[in-house]
Coordinates of C-alpha atoms in Angstrom, one line a residue:
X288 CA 100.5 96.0 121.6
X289 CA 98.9 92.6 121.1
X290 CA 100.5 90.1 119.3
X291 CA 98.5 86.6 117.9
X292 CA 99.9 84.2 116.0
X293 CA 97.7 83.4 113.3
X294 CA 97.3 79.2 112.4
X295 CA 97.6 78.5 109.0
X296 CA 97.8 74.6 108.9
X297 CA 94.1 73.9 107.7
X298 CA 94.1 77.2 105.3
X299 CA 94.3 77.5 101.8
X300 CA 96.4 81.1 100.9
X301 CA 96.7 82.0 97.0
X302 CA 98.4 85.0 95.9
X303 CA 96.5 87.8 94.3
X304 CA 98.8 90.7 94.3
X305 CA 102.3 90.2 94.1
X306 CA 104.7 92.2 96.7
X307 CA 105.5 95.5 96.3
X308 CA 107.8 97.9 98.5
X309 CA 105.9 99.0 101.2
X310 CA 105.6 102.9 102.0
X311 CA 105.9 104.4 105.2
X312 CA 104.7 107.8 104.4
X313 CA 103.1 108.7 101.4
X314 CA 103.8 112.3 101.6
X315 CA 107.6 112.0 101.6
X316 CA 108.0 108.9 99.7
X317 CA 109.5 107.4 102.9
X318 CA 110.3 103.4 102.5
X319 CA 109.7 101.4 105.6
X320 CA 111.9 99.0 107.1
X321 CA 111.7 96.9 110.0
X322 CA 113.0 98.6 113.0
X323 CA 115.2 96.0 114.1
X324 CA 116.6 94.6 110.9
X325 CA 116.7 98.1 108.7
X326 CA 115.3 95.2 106.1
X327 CA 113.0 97.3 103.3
X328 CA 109.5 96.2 103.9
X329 CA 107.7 94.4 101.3
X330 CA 103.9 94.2 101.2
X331 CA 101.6 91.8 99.2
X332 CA 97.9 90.7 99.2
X333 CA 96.4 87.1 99.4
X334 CA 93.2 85.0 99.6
X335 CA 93.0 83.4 103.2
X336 CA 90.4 80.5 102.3
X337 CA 89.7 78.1 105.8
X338 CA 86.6 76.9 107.4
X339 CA 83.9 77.4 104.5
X340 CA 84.9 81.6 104.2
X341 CA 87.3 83.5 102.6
X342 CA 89.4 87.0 103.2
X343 CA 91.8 89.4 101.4
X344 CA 94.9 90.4 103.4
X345 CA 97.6 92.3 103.1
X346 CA 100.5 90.8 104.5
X347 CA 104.2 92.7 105.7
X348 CA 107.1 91.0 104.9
X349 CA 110.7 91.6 104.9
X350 CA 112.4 91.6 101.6
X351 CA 115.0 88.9 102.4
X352 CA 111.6 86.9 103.2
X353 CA 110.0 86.9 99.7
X354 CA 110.9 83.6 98.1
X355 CA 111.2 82.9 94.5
X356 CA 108.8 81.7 92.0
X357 CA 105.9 83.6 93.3
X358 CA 103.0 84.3 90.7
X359 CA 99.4 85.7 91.1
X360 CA 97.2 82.6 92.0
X361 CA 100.3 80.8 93.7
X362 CA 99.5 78.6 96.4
X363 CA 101.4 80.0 99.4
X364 CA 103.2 79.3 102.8
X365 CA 103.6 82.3 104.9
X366 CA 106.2 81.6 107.9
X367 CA 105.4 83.0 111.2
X368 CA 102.1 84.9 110.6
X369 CA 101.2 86.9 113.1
X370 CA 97.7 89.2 113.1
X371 CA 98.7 92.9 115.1
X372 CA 95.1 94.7 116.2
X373 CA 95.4 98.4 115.8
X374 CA 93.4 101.7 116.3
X375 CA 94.1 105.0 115.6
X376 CA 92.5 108.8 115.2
X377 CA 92.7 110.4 111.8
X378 CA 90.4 113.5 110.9
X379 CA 88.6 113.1 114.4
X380 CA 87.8 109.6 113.4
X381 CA 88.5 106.3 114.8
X382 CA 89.7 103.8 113.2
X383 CA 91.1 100.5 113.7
X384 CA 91.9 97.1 111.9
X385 CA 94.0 94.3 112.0
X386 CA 97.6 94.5 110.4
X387 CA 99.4 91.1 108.9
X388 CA 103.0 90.3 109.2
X389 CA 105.1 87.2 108.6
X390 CA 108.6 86.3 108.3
X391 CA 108.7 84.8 104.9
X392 CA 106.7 83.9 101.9
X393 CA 107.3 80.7 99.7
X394 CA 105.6 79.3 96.9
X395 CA 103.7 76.2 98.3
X396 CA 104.6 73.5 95.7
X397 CA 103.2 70.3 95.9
X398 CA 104.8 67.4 97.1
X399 CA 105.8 65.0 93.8
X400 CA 104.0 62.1 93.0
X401 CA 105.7 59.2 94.1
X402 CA 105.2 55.8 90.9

């Protein structure tokens, strides 16, 4: 599957739904956790504002990755953000989209003003 790092540097990210546990299967209940790590996944939403536009994503992150302080409307940094294009077929439909994962999330506090 395609992997592609997603630039950040000249983007504006705020916070509009904080993280939640993220389920695997919502039949069961199941939790997910990264496959490697056995980390519980964490999923939260933001605003990605860059080049005139704006998008809500949803972004995966590991639980050990959500930093502290983080409010609705917090500016953001989100570490290693990587965009993962999928497809699947549900109900004799396809569908597809693009799922959002990054290493870590961290309130993006401003830098103090220096007197």
């Amino acid at each position: 599957m395609r992997v592609i790092p997603v630039n950040t540097s000249d983007a504006t990210l705020l916070v509009t739904k904080l993280p939640e546990v993220k389920v695997r299967d919502r039949q069961t209940g199941e939790i997910a956790v990264d496959p490697v790590t056995n980390q519980r996944l964490m999923v939260l939403e933001v605003v990605f504002i860059a080049q005139g536009g704006s998008d809500m994503i949803k972004v995966t992150v590991p639980e050990q990755g959500i930093g502290e302080g983080l409010v609705m409307g917090a500016p953001v940094i989100l570490s290693g953000l990587i965009a993962r294009p999928w497809e699947s077929e549900f109900g004799g439909r396809m569908r597809h989209g693009i799922a959002y994962r990054a290493d870590a999330v961290m309130v993006n506090a401003p830098a103090s003003v220096q007197g």
